[in-house]
Structure formats: structure tokens, C-alpha cells
PDB file of C-alpha atoms in Angstrom:
ATOM      1  CA  PHE A   1      73.533 -74.774 -77.294  1.00 44.00           C
ATOM      2  CA  SER A   2      70.493 -73.316 -78.681  1.00 50.00           C
ATOM      3  CA  LEU A   3      69.260 -72.407 -75.373  1.00 53.00           C
ATOM      4  CA  SER A   4      72.616 -70.394 -75.108  1.00 55.00           C
ATOM      5  CA  ILE A   5      72.121 -68.654 -78.240  1.00 51.00           C
ATOM      6  CA  PHE A   6      68.339 -68.137 -77.582  1.00 52.00           C
ATOM      7  CA  PHE A   7      68.773 -65.892 -74.586  1.00 53.00           C
ATOM      8  CA  PHE A   8      71.979 -63.873 -76.146  1.00 51.00           C
ATOM      9  CA  PHE A   9      69.463 -62.848 -79.135  1.00 51.00           C
ATOM     10  CA  PHE A  10      66.737 -62.277 -76.479  1.00 52.00           C
ATOM     11  CA  LEU A  11      69.465 -59.738 -74.252  1.00 52.00           C
ATOM     12  CA  LEU A  12      69.712 -58.155 -77.916  1.00 50.00           C
ATOM     13  CA  PHE A  13      66.272 -57.709 -78.886  1.00 50.00           C
ATOM     14  CA  PHE A  14      65.311 -56.610 -75.829  1.00 50.00           C
ATOM     15  CA  VAL A  15      67.873 -53.453 -75.805  1.00 48.00           C
ATOM     16  CA  PHE A  16      67.163 -53.155 -79.279  1.00 46.00           C
ATOM     17  CA  PHE A  17      63.589 -52.466 -78.644  1.00 47.00           C
ATOM     18  CA  PHE A  18      63.793 -49.863 -76.156  1.00 47.00           C
ATOM     19  CA  PHE A  19      66.503 -47.921 -78.179  1.00 43.00           C
ATOM     20  CA  LYS A  20      63.847 -48.367 -80.893  1.00 42.00           C
ATOM     21  CA  GLN A  21      61.322 -46.426 -78.868  1.00 42.00           C
ATOM     22  CA  LYS A  22      63.254 -44.017 -77.974  1.00 40.00           C
ATOM     23  CA  THR A  23      64.974 -42.067 -80.592  1.00 35.00           C
ATOM     24  CA  ALA A  24      67.259 -40.302 -78.877  1.00 32.00           C
ATOM     25  CA  TYR A  25      69.964 -40.698 -75.763  1.00 36.00           C
ATOM     26  CA  GLU A  26      72.894 -39.333 -73.682  1.00 37.00           C
ATOM     27  CA  ILE A  27      75.434 -40.675 -71.766  1.00 33.00           C
ATOM     28  CA  MET A  28      74.962 -38.899 -68.274  1.00 37.00           C
ATOM     29  CA  PRO A  29      78.484 -38.355 -66.958  1.00 36.00           C
ATOM     30  CA  SER A  30      76.992 -38.761 -62.917  1.00 38.00           C
ATOM     31  CA  LEU A  31      76.089 -42.340 -63.967  1.00 37.00           C
ATOM     32  CA  VAL A  32      78.494 -45.363 -63.843  1.00 37.00           C
ATOM     33  CA  GLY A  33      79.819 -47.817 -66.246  1.00 39.00           C
ATOM     34  CA  SER A  34      77.194 -49.055 -68.916  1.00 38.00           C
ATOM     35  CA  GLU A  35      74.302 -47.248 -67.691  1.00 39.00           C
ATOM     36  CA  MET A  36      72.336 -44.689 -70.151  1.00 39.00           C
ATOM     37  CA  CYS A  37      69.450 -42.453 -69.952  1.00 42.00           C
ATOM     38  CA  ILE A  38      67.241 -42.455 -72.794  1.00 42.00           C
ATOM     39  CA  ARG A  39      65.164 -39.662 -72.423  1.00 52.00           C
ATOM     40  CA  ASP A  40      62.660 -40.965 -69.083  1.00 68.00           C
ATOM     41  CA  SER A  41      63.977 -44.036 -69.177  1.00 72.00           C
ATOM     42  CA  LEU A  42      67.274 -46.146 -67.605  1.00 77.00           C
ATOM     43  CA  TYR A  43      68.969 -49.318 -68.358  1.00 76.00           C
ATOM     44  CA  THR A  44      72.022 -51.066 -67.118  1.00 78.00           C
ATOM     45  CA  ASP A  45      74.191 -53.903 -67.069  1.00 79.00           C
ATOM     46  CA  MET A  46      75.295 -55.572 -64.242  1.00 78.00           C
ATOM     47  CA  SER A  47      78.073 -58.251 -63.663  1.00 82.00           C
ATOM     48  CA  ALA A  48      78.404 -59.819 -60.655  1.00 82.00           C
ATOM     49  CA  ILE A  49      79.256 -62.694 -58.542  1.00 86.00           C
ATOM     50  CA  ARG A  50      77.272 -64.133 -56.275  1.00 80.00           C
ATOM     51  CA  ARG A  51      79.441 -66.854 -53.908  1.00 82.00           C
ATOM     52  CA  ASP A  52      76.489 -68.502 -52.158  1.00 83.00           C
ATOM     53  CA  GLU A  53      74.509 -69.031 -55.011  1.00 79.00           C
ATOM     54  CA  VAL A  54      73.272 -72.660 -55.100  1.00 83.00           C
ATOM     55  CA  THR A  55      74.645 -73.544 -58.451  1.00 85.00           C
ATOM     56  CA  ASP A  56      72.771 -75.998 -60.832  1.00 83.00           C
ATOM     57  CA  ASN A  57      72.026 -76.468 -64.924  1.00 79.00           C
ATOM     58  CA  ILE A  58      70.287 -73.072 -64.737  1.00 80.00           C
ATOM     59  CA  HIS A  59      72.438 -71.047 -62.596  1.00 78.00           C
ATOM     60  CA  SER A  60      75.720 -70.029 -62.031  1.00 81.00           C
ATOM     61  CA  ILE A  61      78.007 -68.057 -59.525  1.00 85.00           C
ATOM     62  CA  TYR A  62      78.518 -65.722 -62.313  1.00 83.00           C
ATOM     63  CA  VAL A  63      75.459 -63.046 -63.636  1.00 80.00           C
ATOM     64  CA  ASP A  64      74.935 -60.924 -65.779  1.00 80.00           C
ATOM     65  CA  GLN A  65      72.153 -59.068 -65.457  1.00 78.00           C
ATOM     66  CA  TRP A  66      70.516 -56.079 -67.584  1.00 79.00           C
ATOM     67  CA  ASP A  67      67.569 -54.011 -65.878  1.00 83.00           C
ATOM     68  CA  TRP A  68      65.589 -51.497 -66.828  1.00 85.00           C
ATOM     69  CA  GLU A  69      63.867 -48.307 -65.639  1.00 89.00           C
ATOM     70  CA  LYS A  70      60.862 -45.968 -66.878  1.00 90.00           C
ATOM     71  CA  ILE A  71      59.506 -43.106 -65.157  1.00 92.00           C
ATOM     72  CA  ILE A  72      55.911 -43.157 -64.975  1.00 93.00           C
ATOM     73  CA  THR A  73      53.065 -41.099 -63.230  1.00 94.00           C
ATOM     74  CA  LYS A  74      51.202 -41.706 -60.454  1.00 95.00           C
ATOM     75  CA  GLU A  75      47.977 -42.882 -62.111  1.00 96.00           C
ATOM     76  CA  GLU A  76      50.057 -45.386 -64.071  1.00 96.00           C
ATOM     77  CA  ARG A  77      50.769 -47.192 -60.560  1.00 97.00           C
ATOM     78  CA  SER A  78      48.233 -49.781 -61.899  1.00 97.00           C
ATOM     79  CA  LEU A  79      48.165 -53.531 -63.252  1.00 96.00           C
ATOM     80  CA  ASP A  80      47.041 -52.233 -66.515  1.00 96.00           C
ATOM     81  CA  THR A  81      50.434 -50.659 -66.861  1.00 95.00           C
ATOM     82  CA  LEU A  82      52.414 -53.434 -65.451  1.00 96.00           C
ATOM     83  CA  LYS A  83      50.604 -55.673 -67.941  1.00 96.00           C
ATOM     84  CA  ASP A  84      50.996 -53.701 -70.960  1.00 94.00           C
ATOM     85  CA  ILE A  85      54.792 -54.189 -70.175  1.00 91.00           C
ATOM     86  CA  VAL A  86      54.566 -57.527 -69.964  1.00 94.00           C
ATOM     87  CA  ARG A  87      52.741 -57.845 -73.258  1.00 94.00           C
ATOM     88  CA  ILE A  88      55.523 -55.491 -74.938  1.00 91.00           C
ATOM     89  CA  VAL A  89      58.412 -57.757 -73.237  1.00 90.00           C
ATOM     90  CA  TYR A  90      56.851 -61.046 -74.542  1.00 94.00           C
ATOM     91  CA  LYS A  91      56.369 -59.398 -78.139  1.00 93.00           C
ATOM     92  CA  VAL A  92      59.993 -59.207 -78.258  1.00 90.00           C
ATOM     93  CA  LEU A  93      60.350 -62.238 -77.280  1.00 91.00           C
ATOM     94  CA  ARG A  94      58.051 -64.232 -79.335  1.00 94.00           C
ATOM     95  CA  LYS A  95      60.161 -62.047 -82.481  1.00 93.00           C
ATOM     96  CA  THR A  96      63.788 -63.409 -80.900  1.00 91.00           C
ATOM     97  CA  GLU A  97      62.078 -66.755 -81.134  1.00 92.00           C
ATOM     98  CA  LYS A  98      60.960 -66.067 -84.896  1.00 93.00           C
ATOM     99  CA  PHE A  99      64.508 -64.766 -85.535  1.00 93.00           C
ATOM    100  CA  MET A 100      66.387 -67.697 -84.109  1.00 92.00           C
ATOM    101  CA  SER A 101      63.948 -70.340 -85.975  1.00 93.00           C
ATOM    102  CA  ILE A 102      64.582 -68.801 -89.265  1.00 94.00           C
ATOM    103  CA  GLN A 103      68.554 -68.384 -88.378  1.00 92.00           C
ATOM    104  CA  TYR A 104      68.973 -71.971 -86.499  1.00 92.00           C
ATOM    105  CA  ASP A 105      66.092 -74.691 -88.620  1.00 89.00           C
ATOM    106  CA  TYR A 106      66.816 -77.013 -85.568  1.00 89.00           C
ATOM    107  CA  ILE A 107      65.119 -74.526 -83.281  1.00 88.00           C
ATOM    108  CA  GLU A 108      60.914 -74.451 -82.995  1.00 90.00           C
ATOM    109  CA  GLU A 109      58.637 -71.857 -82.260  1.00 93.00           C
ATOM    110  CA  ILE A 110      56.812 -72.974 -79.173  1.00 93.00           C
ATOM    111  CA  LEU A 111      55.573 -70.030 -77.331  1.00 96.00           C
ATOM    112  CA  PRO A 112      51.965 -68.747 -77.626  1.00 97.00           C
ATOM    113  CA  HIS A 113      50.730 -66.145 -79.305  1.00 96.00           C
ATOM    114  CA  ASP A 114      49.661 -64.381 -75.829  1.00 97.00           C
ATOM    115  CA  ILE A 115      51.061 -64.552 -72.350  1.00 98.00           C
ATOM    116  CA  PHE A 116      48.550 -65.979 -70.037  1.00 98.00           C
ATOM    117  CA  PHE A 117      48.216 -63.517 -66.833  1.00 98.00           C
ATOM    118  CA  VAL A 118      47.140 -65.149 -63.360  1.00 98.00           C
ATOM    119  CA  THR A 119      48.034 -63.705 -59.459  1.00 98.00           C
ATOM    120  CA  THR A 120      49.662 -66.104 -56.891  1.00 98.00           C
ATOM    121  CA  GLN A 121      46.684 -66.359 -55.195  1.00 98.00           C
ATOM    122  CA  GLU A 122      44.820 -67.776 -57.876  1.00 98.00           C
ATOM    123  CA  LEU A 123      47.358 -70.324 -58.573  1.00 98.00           C
ATOM    124  CA  GLU A 124      46.853 -71.585 -54.878  1.00 98.00           C
ATOM    125  CA  THR A 125      43.277 -71.857 -55.290  1.00 98.00           C
ATOM    126  CA  MET A 126      44.146 -73.871 -58.434  1.00 97.00           C
ATOM    127  CA  PHE A 127      46.642 -76.065 -57.286  1.00 98.00           C
ATOM    128  CA  PRO A 128      46.059 -75.939 -52.990  1.00 97.00           C
ATOM    129  CA  ASP A 129      48.099 -79.170 -52.395  1.00 97.00           C
ATOM    130  CA  ASN A 130      51.620 -78.295 -54.475  1.00 97.00           C
ATOM    131  CA  THR A 131      54.235 -75.971 -53.389  1.00 97.00           C
ATOM    132  CA  PRO A 132      54.921 -72.656 -55.417  1.00 97.00           C
ATOM    133  CA  LYS A 133      57.578 -74.094 -57.676  1.00 95.00           C
ATOM    134  CA  GLU A 134      55.058 -76.872 -58.921  1.00 98.00           C
ATOM    135  CA  ARG A 135      52.414 -74.178 -59.444  1.00 98.00           C
ATOM    136  CA  GLU A 136      54.447 -72.408 -61.634  1.00 98.00           C
ATOM    137  CA  TYR A 137      55.419 -75.515 -63.409  1.00 98.00           C
ATOM    138  CA  TYR A 138      52.112 -76.764 -63.968  1.00 98.00           C
ATOM    139  CA  ILE A 139      50.772 -73.453 -65.028  1.00 98.00           C
ATOM    140  CA  ALA A 140      53.525 -72.850 -67.367  1.00 98.00           C
ATOM    141  CA  LYS A 141      53.218 -76.632 -68.907  1.00 98.00           C
ATOM    142  CA  ALA A 142      49.433 -75.940 -69.561  1.00 98.00           C
ATOM    143  CA  LYS A 143      49.560 -72.277 -71.233  1.00 98.00           C
ATOM    144  CA  GLY A 144      53.338 -72.009 -72.535  1.00 97.00           C
ATOM    145  CA  ALA A 145      53.822 -68.748 -70.918  1.00 98.00           C
ATOM    146  CA  VAL A 146      52.981 -67.037 -68.103  1.00 98.00           C
ATOM    147  CA  CYS A 147      53.116 -64.058 -65.901  1.00 98.00           C
ATOM    148  CA  ILE A 148      52.781 -64.595 -62.312  1.00 98.00           C
ATOM    149  CA  MET A 149      51.713 -61.825 -60.457  1.00 98.00           C
ATOM    150  CA  GLN A 150      51.527 -60.120 -56.928  1.00 98.00           C
ATOM    151  CA  ILE A 151      54.555 -62.098 -55.280  1.00 97.00           C
ATOM    152  CA  GLY A 152      56.064 -61.464 -51.549  1.00 96.00           C
ATOM    153  CA  ASP A 153      52.480 -60.761 -49.850  1.00 97.00           C
ATOM    154  CA  THR A 154      50.971 -63.778 -47.472  1.00 96.00           C
ATOM    155  CA  LEU A 155      48.456 -65.575 -49.028  1.00 97.00           C
ATOM    156  CA  GLU A 156      45.072 -66.960 -47.964  1.00 97.00           C
ATOM    157  CA  SER A 157      46.911 -70.184 -46.976  1.00 96.00           C
ATOM    158  CA  GLY A 158      49.257 -68.121 -44.532  1.00 96.00           C
ATOM    159  CA  GLU A 159      52.319 -68.927 -46.866  1.00 96.00           C
ATOM    160  CA  ARG A 160      53.822 -66.708 -49.374  1.00 96.00           C
ATOM    161  CA  HIS A 161      54.620 -67.698 -53.039  1.00 97.00           C
ATOM    162  CA  ASP A 162      58.125 -66.438 -53.082  1.00 94.00           C
ATOM    163  CA  GLY A 163      60.118 -64.138 -51.205  1.00 91.00           C
ATOM    164  CA  ARG A 164      60.476 -60.729 -52.606  1.00 92.00           C
ATOM    165  CA  ALA A 165      62.343 -57.407 -51.117  1.00 93.00           C
ATOM    166  CA  PRO A 166      60.243 -54.954 -49.048  1.00 96.00           C
ATOM    167  CA  ASP A 167      61.939 -51.951 -50.646  1.00 94.00           C
ATOM    168  CA  TYR A 168      61.530 -52.917 -54.383  1.00 91.00           C
ATOM    169  CA  ASP A 169      58.708 -53.396 -55.763  1.00 95.00           C
ATOM    170  CA  ASP A 170      55.091 -53.279 -55.066  1.00 97.00           C
ATOM    171  CA  TRP A 171      54.315 -56.566 -54.015  1.00 98.00           C
ATOM    172  CA  SER A 172      50.619 -55.982 -55.601  1.00 97.00           C
ATOM    173  CA  LEU A 173      52.056 -54.608 -58.492  1.00 98.00           C
ATOM    174  CA  ASN A 174      54.744 -56.810 -59.362  1.00 97.00           C
ATOM    175  CA  ALA A 175      55.159 -59.990 -61.640  1.00 97.00           C
ATOM    176  CA  ASP A 176      57.080 -62.530 -62.822  1.00 96.00           C
ATOM    177  CA  ILE A 177      57.641 -64.001 -66.774  1.00 96.00           C
ATOM    178  CA  VAL A 178      57.666 -67.908 -66.868  1.00 96.00           C
ATOM    179  CA  VAL A 179      57.699 -69.989 -69.738  1.00 96.00           C
ATOM    180  CA  TYR A 180      57.941 -73.225 -70.201  1.00 96.00           C
ATOM    181  CA  TYR A 181      60.830 -75.293 -71.687  1.00 93.00           C
ATOM    182  CA  PRO A 182      60.230 -78.508 -73.075  1.00 93.00           C
ATOM    183  CA  VAL A 183      63.954 -79.297 -73.461  1.00 89.00           C
ATOM    184  CA  LEU A 184      64.479 -79.684 -69.460  1.00 92.00           C
ATOM    185  CA  ASP A 185      60.665 -79.962 -68.547  1.00 96.00           C
ATOM    186  CA  ILE A 186      60.810 -76.574 -66.520  1.00 95.00           C
ATOM    187  CA  ALA A 187      59.079 -73.711 -65.691  1.00 96.00           C
ATOM    188  CA  LEU A 188      61.658 -70.948 -66.823  1.00 93.00           C
ATOM    189  CA  GLU A 189      61.341 -67.504 -65.399  1.00 92.00           C
ATOM    190  CA  LEU A 190      63.020 -64.970 -67.926  1.00 90.00           C
ATOM    191  CA  SER A 191      61.901 -61.794 -66.114  1.00 89.00           C
ATOM    192  CA  SER A 192      61.263 -60.342 -63.213  1.00 90.00           C
ATOM    193  CA  MET A 193      59.757 -56.807 -62.954  1.00 92.00           C
ATOM    194  CA  GLY A 194      57.275 -54.462 -61.208  1.00 95.00           C
ATOM    195  CA  ILE A 195      55.743 -50.878 -59.900  1.00 96.00           C
ATOM    196  CA  ARG A 196      58.170 -49.417 -57.592  1.00 96.00           C
ATOM    197  CA  VAL A 197      57.122 -49.114 -54.035  1.00 97.00           C
ATOM    198  CA  ASP A 198      55.751 -45.778 -53.258  1.00 97.00           C
ATOM    199  CA  LYS A 199      55.110 -44.496 -49.583  1.00 97.00           C
ATOM    200  CA  GLU A 200      52.326 -46.110 -48.621  1.00 97.00           C
ATOM    201  CA  ALA A 201      53.593 -49.929 -49.903  1.00 98.00           C
ATOM    202  CA  LEU A 202      56.466 -49.242 -48.734  1.00 98.00           C
ATOM    203  CA  LEU A 203      55.914 -48.637 -45.168  1.00 98.00           C
ATOM    204  CA  SER A 204      53.445 -51.413 -45.119  1.00 98.00           C
ATOM    205  CA  GLN A 205      55.909 -53.973 -46.817  1.00 97.00           C
ATOM    206  CA  LEU A 206      58.568 -53.201 -43.994  1.00 97.00           C
ATOM    207  CA  GLU A 207      56.094 -53.511 -41.303  1.00 97.00           C
ATOM    208  CA  LYS A 208      55.096 -56.994 -42.617  1.00 96.00           C
ATOM    209  CA  ALA A 209      58.797 -58.022 -43.319  1.00 96.00           C
ATOM    210  CA  GLY A 210      59.712 -57.045 -39.963  1.00 96.00           C
ATOM    211  CA  CYS A 211      62.543 -54.053 -40.663  1.00 96.00           C
ATOM    212  CA  PRO A 212      60.255 -50.882 -40.345  1.00 97.00           C
ATOM    213  CA  GLU A 213      63.920 -49.195 -38.911  1.00 97.00           C
ATOM    214  CA  ARG A 214      65.329 -49.894 -43.092  1.00 96.00           C
ATOM    215  CA  ALA A 215      63.136 -46.696 -43.430  1.00 97.00           C
ATOM    216  CA  GLN A 216      65.638 -44.503 -41.971  1.00 96.00           C
ATOM    217  CA  LEU A 217      68.171 -45.660 -44.996  1.00 96.00           C
ATOM    218  CA  PRO A 218      68.669 -43.143 -47.420  1.00 95.00           C
ATOM    219  CA  PHE A 219      67.089 -44.480 -50.655  1.00 94.00           C
ATOM    220  CA  GLN A 220      64.081 -45.618 -48.075  1.00 96.00           C
ATOM    221  CA  LYS A 221      63.333 -41.755 -46.884  1.00 96.00           C
ATOM    222  CA  ALA A 222      63.666 -40.417 -50.036  1.00 96.00           C
ATOM    223  CA  ILE A 223      60.442 -42.436 -51.273  1.00 96.00           C
ATOM    224  CA  ILE A 224      58.794 -41.826 -48.055  1.00 97.00           C
ATOM    225  CA  GLU A 225      59.396 -37.792 -48.535  1.00 96.00           C
ATOM    226  CA  GLU A 226      58.442 -38.308 -52.281  1.00 95.00           C
ATOM    227  CA  LYS A 227      61.520 -36.973 -53.372  1.00 95.00           C
ATOM    228  CA  LEU A 228      61.551 -39.562 -55.901  1.00 93.00           C
ATOM    229  CA  PRO A 229      59.869 -40.352 -59.079  1.00 93.00           C
ATOM    230  CA  TYR A 230      57.335 -42.754 -59.510  1.00 95.00           C
ATOM    231  CA  THR A 231      59.010 -45.564 -61.929  1.00 94.00           C
ATOM    232  CA  CYS A 232      58.218 -49.291 -63.205  1.00 93.00           C
ATOM    233  CA  LEU A 233      61.082 -51.497 -63.632  1.00 90.00           C
ATOM    234  CA  LEU A 234      62.117 -54.611 -65.227  1.00 85.00           C
ATOM    235  CA  TYR A 235      64.939 -56.941 -64.631  1.00 77.00           C
ATOM    236  CA  THR A 236      66.216 -60.184 -66.440  1.00 71.00           C
ATOM    237  CA  SER A 237      66.177 -63.282 -63.998  1.00 59.00           C
ATOM    238  CA  ASP A 238      68.690 -65.259 -62.710  1.00 53.00           C
ATOM    239  CA  ALA A 239      68.608 -68.494 -64.817  1.00 48.00           C
ATOM    240  CA  ALA A 240      68.105 -66.013 -67.788  1.00 46.00           C
ATOM    241  CA  ASP A 241      71.180 -64.078 -67.088  1.00 44.00           C
ATOM    242  CA  GLU A 242      73.349 -67.145 -66.706  1.00 41.00           C
ATOM    243  CA  LEU A 243      72.183 -69.177 -69.363  1.00 41.00           C
ATOM    244  CA  HIS A 244      72.646 -66.766 -72.162  1.00 39.00           C
ATOM    245  CA  TRP A 245      76.451 -67.168 -71.534  1.00 33.00           C
TER     246      TRP A 245
END
């Protein structure tokens, strides 16, 4: 019960935070459902059924996912920009935890003051004999909250830490926020984020993924022809989507 309340308020604070940063907003008639344009950024609430999802105590077939995307400049396509976004989101998460601990005296504040940044290659070097999920568990338990960066590309071992779509975010500029949840003794992924692929990253990743033909699809073609702005994006993870219910 306490975990469900926690994620419910996490989503409320997440949305409130970005409204607070943008004092004006307008509903765009061309957008669908609950999407809104907030000056130079956009967020959307997606409800979906994943029939093939493997269900367990943190996953269900129903997903209620919040996404946020913001226009950035070419110069802002960097790890520094990614880390700044992570710190903002993590600050909101800690404020939510404090609020919940005041409202419900059985909820304790367990998140550390700062989130720990680590790349997937650094994790593999730290724990060479463990699986990616085991690495996430060990680092999350040791640090409390971690930002695992650069997911999708092949590591020095020849293996990938985890799969990532080749035409979504830049594998060198993406990340997951993972926290240690002591009740279930697990590493719990709360959110994924990244800098959207540009022409160079898209073509390279499509080639690595063995699907270069996707470069001819409308969205991918628009990126290659540089008709779309540079953006960074953030979305709640599967576990967070489902747990807050």
C-alpha cells in the first residue's frame, strides 16, 4: 500500500514540477488526448495494454506511462545536460518522499541526498562476473539511488547491458534512474531518459542493430533530413507506471 501511494504522489509532483517551471501553457488542437504543449516542452499520459508482458509483483499488463520531451540546442546534446535533468527529477523524487513521510508516519526517508552516476561499462568493470540485473542490484543497494548511463551499445565483454531501441535515444546519452527498495530487496527502475538521436547517432545505431532499412520510415527520415528539433526526453519506467496503481 505504501509503495502505491509513493508512486502516485511521485507522478503528481513530477507533473506539478514541470508546470511550475513553465508559467504559461496552451492546449494544442493538433495533439491527441491529454498531451499539452508547455512552451518549448511537451508531456503526455499514455494508457496501454501489453498483452505479452511477463507479470510479477512489479509488472502488470496495464501501463499508465507519463512522458516528457523538451527542445534543446545542438550544443546541449551532452552528458552534462542529461545529468542536469537527472538531478532535477531526483530532487523532485526526494521532495515527494519527504512529503509522504510527513503524511504517513510509517514511511521513512531512505533516499540519499545525491544520486550516484555510473556508466554501464563502469558497472561491468566493477562486477565482471555478474549479470546486468545483478550489477544494478549491487550498485543500487550500495548507493541507494543511481543513474545508470549509456545503455544499448555493446560493452567490452561483447554483451549489452540492456536492449534499447536504435531510433529512440542516443545510446551514449541515455540513462535509467534506479533506487534500492528495501521492502522487496530489489533495484527498482523508476524512470528512463535520454537525448534524442540525431542523424549521426540514428544511422550508426540502426546499422549496429541490423535494421538500416528503418532509415526510410517517416520519423527516422525526418531526423536524418534534420527537419525535427533536438530534444531530450524522459518517461516513467514500466515498474513505476504499474506500481503507482
